[in-house]
Structure formats: structure tokens, C-alpha cells
PDB file of C-alpha atoms in Angstrom:
ATOM      1  CA  MET A 247      71.533 137.047 163.961  1.00 45.00           C
ATOM      2  CA  GLY A 248      74.412 139.378 164.622  1.00 48.00           C
ATOM      3  CA  GLU A 249      78.012 138.798 163.711  1.00 49.00           C
ATOM      4  CA  GLY A 250      79.877 136.751 166.277  1.00 53.00           C
ATOM      5  CA  GLU A 251      76.688 135.504 167.980  1.00 53.00           C
ATOM      6  CA  VAL A 252      76.898 131.983 169.345  1.00 58.00           C
ATOM      7  CA  VAL A 253      74.017 129.729 168.336  1.00 55.00           C
ATOM      8  CA  ASN A 254      72.782 127.051 170.695  1.00 62.00           C
ATOM      9  CA  PRO A 255      72.768 123.743 168.696  1.00 60.00           C
ATOM     10  CA  GLU A 256      69.266 122.881 169.996  1.00 63.00           C
ATOM     11  CA  GLU A 257      67.970 126.283 168.894  1.00 59.00           C
ATOM     12  CA  GLU A 258      69.610 125.876 165.494  1.00 58.00           C
ATOM     13  CA  GLN A 259      67.924 122.476 165.039  1.00 58.00           C
ATOM     14  CA  ARG A 260      64.496 123.967 165.843  1.00 56.00           C
ATOM     15  CA  VAL A 261      65.076 126.601 163.179  1.00 54.00           C
ATOM     16  CA  LEU A 262      66.011 123.899 160.670  1.00 66.00           C
ATOM     17  CA  ASP A 263      62.966 121.742 161.476  1.00 83.00           C
ATOM     18  CA  ILE A 264      60.199 122.621 159.055  1.00 89.00           C
ATOM     19  CA  SER A 265      56.732 121.151 158.726  1.00 93.00           C
ATOM     20  CA  ILE A 266      54.970 119.956 155.607  1.00 94.00           C
ATOM     21  CA  LYS A 267      52.541 122.855 156.082  1.00 94.00           C
ATOM     22  CA  ASP A 268      55.465 125.322 156.190  1.00 95.00           C
ATOM     23  CA  LEU A 269      56.872 123.891 152.972  1.00 95.00           C
ATOM     24  CA  SER A 270      53.428 123.976 151.361  1.00 96.00           C
ATOM     25  CA  LYS A 271      53.048 127.650 152.205  1.00 96.00           C
ATOM     26  CA  LYS A 272      56.529 128.483 150.903  1.00 96.00           C
ATOM     27  CA  LEU A 273      55.833 126.581 147.668  1.00 97.00           C
ATOM     28  CA  GLU A 274      52.542 128.420 147.194  1.00 97.00           C
ATOM     29  CA  GLU A 275      54.240 131.783 147.744  1.00 97.00           C
ATOM     30  CA  PHE A 276      57.055 130.803 145.358  1.00 97.00           C
ATOM     31  CA  ALA A 277      54.582 129.851 142.615  1.00 97.00           C
ATOM     32  CA  LYS A 278      52.459 132.978 143.127  1.00 97.00           C
ATOM     33  CA  ALA A 279      55.479 135.282 142.972  1.00 98.00           C
ATOM     34  CA  ARG A 280      56.378 133.827 139.577  1.00 97.00           C
ATOM     35  CA  ASP A 281      52.808 133.514 138.254  1.00 97.00           C
ATOM     36  CA  TRP A 282      53.312 129.766 137.917  1.00 96.00           C
ATOM     37  CA  GLU A 283      50.037 128.716 139.525  1.00 96.00           C
ATOM     38  CA  LYS A 284      48.383 128.376 136.113  1.00 96.00           C
ATOM     39  CA  PHE A 285      50.914 125.628 135.286  1.00 97.00           C
ATOM     40  CA  HIS A 286      50.464 123.742 138.553  1.00 97.00           C
ATOM     41  CA  SER A 287      47.727 121.345 137.556  1.00 98.00           C
ATOM     42  CA  PRO A 288      47.754 117.913 139.198  1.00 98.00           C
ATOM     43  CA  ARG A 289      48.840 116.306 135.928  1.00 98.00           C
ATOM     44  CA  ASN A 290      51.718 118.730 135.336  1.00 98.00           C
ATOM     45  CA  LEU A 291      52.947 118.420 138.907  1.00 98.00           C
ATOM     46  CA  LEU A 292      52.794 114.629 138.761  1.00 98.00           C
ATOM     47  CA  LEU A 293      54.758 114.530 135.511  1.00 98.00           C
ATOM     48  CA  ALA A 294      57.337 116.944 136.910  1.00 98.00           C
ATOM     49  CA  MET A 295      57.699 114.781 140.017  1.00 98.00           C
ATOM     50  CA  VAL A 296      58.119 111.630 137.917  1.00 98.00           C
ATOM     51  CA  GLY A 297      60.872 113.398 135.987  1.00 98.00           C
ATOM     52  CA  GLU A 298      62.605 114.198 139.265  1.00 98.00           C
ATOM     53  CA  VAL A 299      62.241 110.581 140.402  1.00 98.00           C
ATOM     54  CA  GLY A 300      64.038 109.658 137.173  1.00 98.00           C
ATOM     55  CA  GLU A 301      66.868 112.047 138.035  1.00 98.00           C
ATOM     56  CA  LEU A 302      66.995 110.543 141.526  1.00 97.00           C
ATOM     57  CA  SER A 303      67.158 107.044 140.029  1.00 97.00           C
ATOM     58  CA  GLU A 304      70.096 108.009 137.825  1.00 97.00           C
ATOM     59  CA  ILE A 305      72.181 108.725 140.914  1.00 96.00           C
ATOM     60  CA  PHE A 306      71.871 105.073 141.992  1.00 95.00           C
ATOM     61  CA  GLN A 307      71.700 103.523 138.517  1.00 95.00           C
ATOM     62  CA  TRP A 308      75.176 101.955 138.223  1.00 93.00           C
ATOM     63  CA  ARG A 309      76.244 101.819 141.854  1.00 92.00           C
ATOM     64  CA  GLY A 310      74.727  98.478 142.806  1.00 92.00           C
ATOM     65  CA  GLU A 311      73.689  98.156 146.435  1.00 95.00           C
ATOM     66  CA  VAL A 312      74.984 100.916 148.687  1.00 94.00           C
ATOM     67  CA  ASP A 313      75.500 100.892 152.430  1.00 95.00           C
ATOM     68  CA  LYS A 314      73.210 102.760 154.786  1.00 96.00           C
ATOM     69  CA  GLY A 315      74.529 106.262 155.363  1.00 95.00           C
ATOM     70  CA  LEU A 316      76.429 106.154 152.042  1.00 96.00           C
ATOM     71  CA  PRO A 317      79.859 105.928 153.744  1.00 95.00           C
ATOM     72  CA  ASN A 318      81.795 105.590 150.473  1.00 93.00           C
ATOM     73  CA  TRP A 319      80.130 108.502 148.684  1.00 96.00           C
ATOM     74  CA  GLU A 320      81.777 111.835 148.017  1.00 95.00           C
ATOM     75  CA  GLU A 321      80.176 114.834 149.738  1.00 96.00           C
ATOM     76  CA  ALA A 322      79.305 116.309 146.319  1.00 97.00           C
ATOM     77  CA  ASP A 323      77.375 113.116 145.467  1.00 96.00           C
ATOM     78  CA  LYS A 324      75.506 113.271 148.779  1.00 97.00           C
ATOM     79  CA  GLU A 325      74.668 116.915 148.163  1.00 97.00           C
ATOM     80  CA  HIS A 326      73.360 116.073 144.691  1.00 97.00           C
ATOM     81  CA  LEU A 327      71.280 113.261 146.207  1.00 97.00           C
ATOM     82  CA  GLY A 328      69.828 115.685 148.752  1.00 97.00           C
ATOM     83  CA  GLU A 329      68.869 118.096 145.990  1.00 97.00           C
ATOM     84  CA  GLU A 330      67.097 115.422 143.953  1.00 98.00           C
ATOM     85  CA  LEU A 331      65.313 114.038 147.029  1.00 98.00           C
ATOM     86  CA  SER A 332      64.207 117.587 147.806  1.00 97.00           C
ATOM     87  CA  ASP A 333      62.880 118.095 144.276  1.00 98.00           C
ATOM     88  CA  VAL A 334      60.737 114.959 144.605  1.00 98.00           C
ATOM     89  CA  LEU A 335      59.508 115.993 148.055  1.00 98.00           C
ATOM     90  CA  LEU A 336      58.640 119.528 146.993  1.00 98.00           C
ATOM     91  CA  TYR A 337      56.684 118.376 143.943  1.00 98.00           C
ATOM     92  CA  LEU A 338      54.876 115.796 146.096  1.00 98.00           C
ATOM     93  CA  ILE A 339      53.896 118.425 148.645  1.00 98.00           C
ATOM     94  CA  ARG A 340      52.750 120.839 145.928  1.00 98.00           C
ATOM     95  CA  LEU A 341      50.744 118.077 144.207  1.00 98.00           C
ATOM     96  CA  ALA A 342      49.029 117.135 147.461  1.00 98.00           C
ATOM     97  CA  ASP A 343      48.250 120.782 148.170  1.00 97.00           C
ATOM     98  CA  ILE A 344      46.788 121.397 144.696  1.00 97.00           C
ATOM     99  CA  CYS A 345      44.660 118.237 145.101  1.00 98.00           C
ATOM    100  CA  GLY A 346      43.405 119.383 148.502  1.00 97.00           C
ATOM    101  CA  ILE A 347      45.121 116.580 150.413  1.00 97.00           C
ATOM    102  CA  ASP A 348      46.621 117.242 153.846  1.00 96.00           C
ATOM    103  CA  LEU A 349      49.750 115.194 153.249  1.00 96.00           C
ATOM    104  CA  GLY A 350      50.859 115.112 156.893  1.00 94.00           C
ATOM    105  CA  ASP A 351      47.455 113.861 158.016  1.00 95.00           C
ATOM    106  CA  ALA A 352      47.211 111.368 155.153  1.00 96.00           C
ATOM    107  CA  ALA A 353      50.697 109.998 155.930  1.00 96.00           C
ATOM    108  CA  ALA A 354      49.898 109.638 159.640  1.00 95.00           C
ATOM    109  CA  LYS A 355      46.685 107.769 158.828  1.00 97.00           C
ATOM    110  CA  LYS A 356      48.539 105.538 156.362  1.00 97.00           C
ATOM    111  CA  LEU A 357      51.097 104.621 159.036  1.00 96.00           C
ATOM    112  CA  VAL A 358      48.242 103.492 161.300  1.00 96.00           C
ATOM    113  CA  LYS A 359      46.693 101.429 158.483  1.00 97.00           C
ATOM    114  CA  ASN A 360      50.071  99.862 157.689  1.00 97.00           C
ATOM    115  CA  ALA A 361      50.624  98.966 161.353  1.00 95.00           C
ATOM    116  CA  ILE A 362      47.293  97.111 161.371  1.00 95.00           C
ATOM    117  CA  LYS A 363      47.880  95.477 157.992  1.00 96.00           C
ATOM    118  CA  TYR A 364      51.455  94.442 158.813  1.00 96.00           C
ATOM    119  CA  PRO A 365      51.650  93.693 162.534  1.00 93.00           C
ATOM    120  CA  PRO A 366      55.094  92.961 163.967  1.00 92.00           C
ATOM    121  CA  LYS A 367      56.044  89.315 164.235  1.00 89.00           C
ATOM    122  CA  PRO A 368      56.024  88.034 167.788  1.00 87.00           C
ATOM    123  CA  LEU A 369      59.475  87.625 169.324  1.00 84.00           C
ATOM    124  CA  LEU A 370      60.545  84.034 169.769  1.00 80.00           C
ATOM    125  CA  LYS A 371      61.311  83.090 173.353  1.00 72.00           C
TER     126      LYS A 371
END
């Protein structure tokens, strides 16, 4: 994009939207470029993800309940939260990939199963 170019907000959003498959490919390329594939066993990836979940938990540890949208949080805290959420997501995607699981497909199927298992309550008239 050239200097001074105006970006259509809809076009910018499409560029920012990224699929699980895109992330999986980027993670694979990242690991290959660093010769990290030998360390990416399911066990190691799971343990790394659990560690990141711990870091994510620390962010909420002493805050009590927080409001949706985190209206009282500083931007730096929200950015830190986004980073930790991303770490968990990236390890989850890499773990699924290494295990041969299509995470997008598995999640879609799980949503269908959950909808059957937990049907909505009928509205009272």
C-alpha cells in the first residue's frame, strides 16, 4: 500500500480476517523456519498451551467479576489480554494440526452436537 492511500474500512476488515487454516499454515512456516518442528510433539504443545492458560488466568486472578467488554480496564491491560488469548489460540491450533485434527471442522461439528444436546428453552407466551 502506498503512502497516503486511503483504505476502505470493509477492505481493511477482509485483510484482518484470517482463517484457522491460514493461522495453521503460518504457524507451520514459523516452526520450520526456526527448526522447531522436532519440539512440537502433542505433549509439548499441550503443556505449552496449559502454561499460557495459566498466564491468561493470572490476568483475571484478583479482579473479581468483570463487565463484558472490560469497560474499566486500561488499554495496556486489554492488549496484554489479547496477547495471552492469542498465545492460547496459536498453541491450540498448532496442537490440532500436529494431531491431524481439522479444528475448524471439529468446532463446527461440536456446535451442532451442542445444539442437539442443549436445545433452547421454549419461550413462554
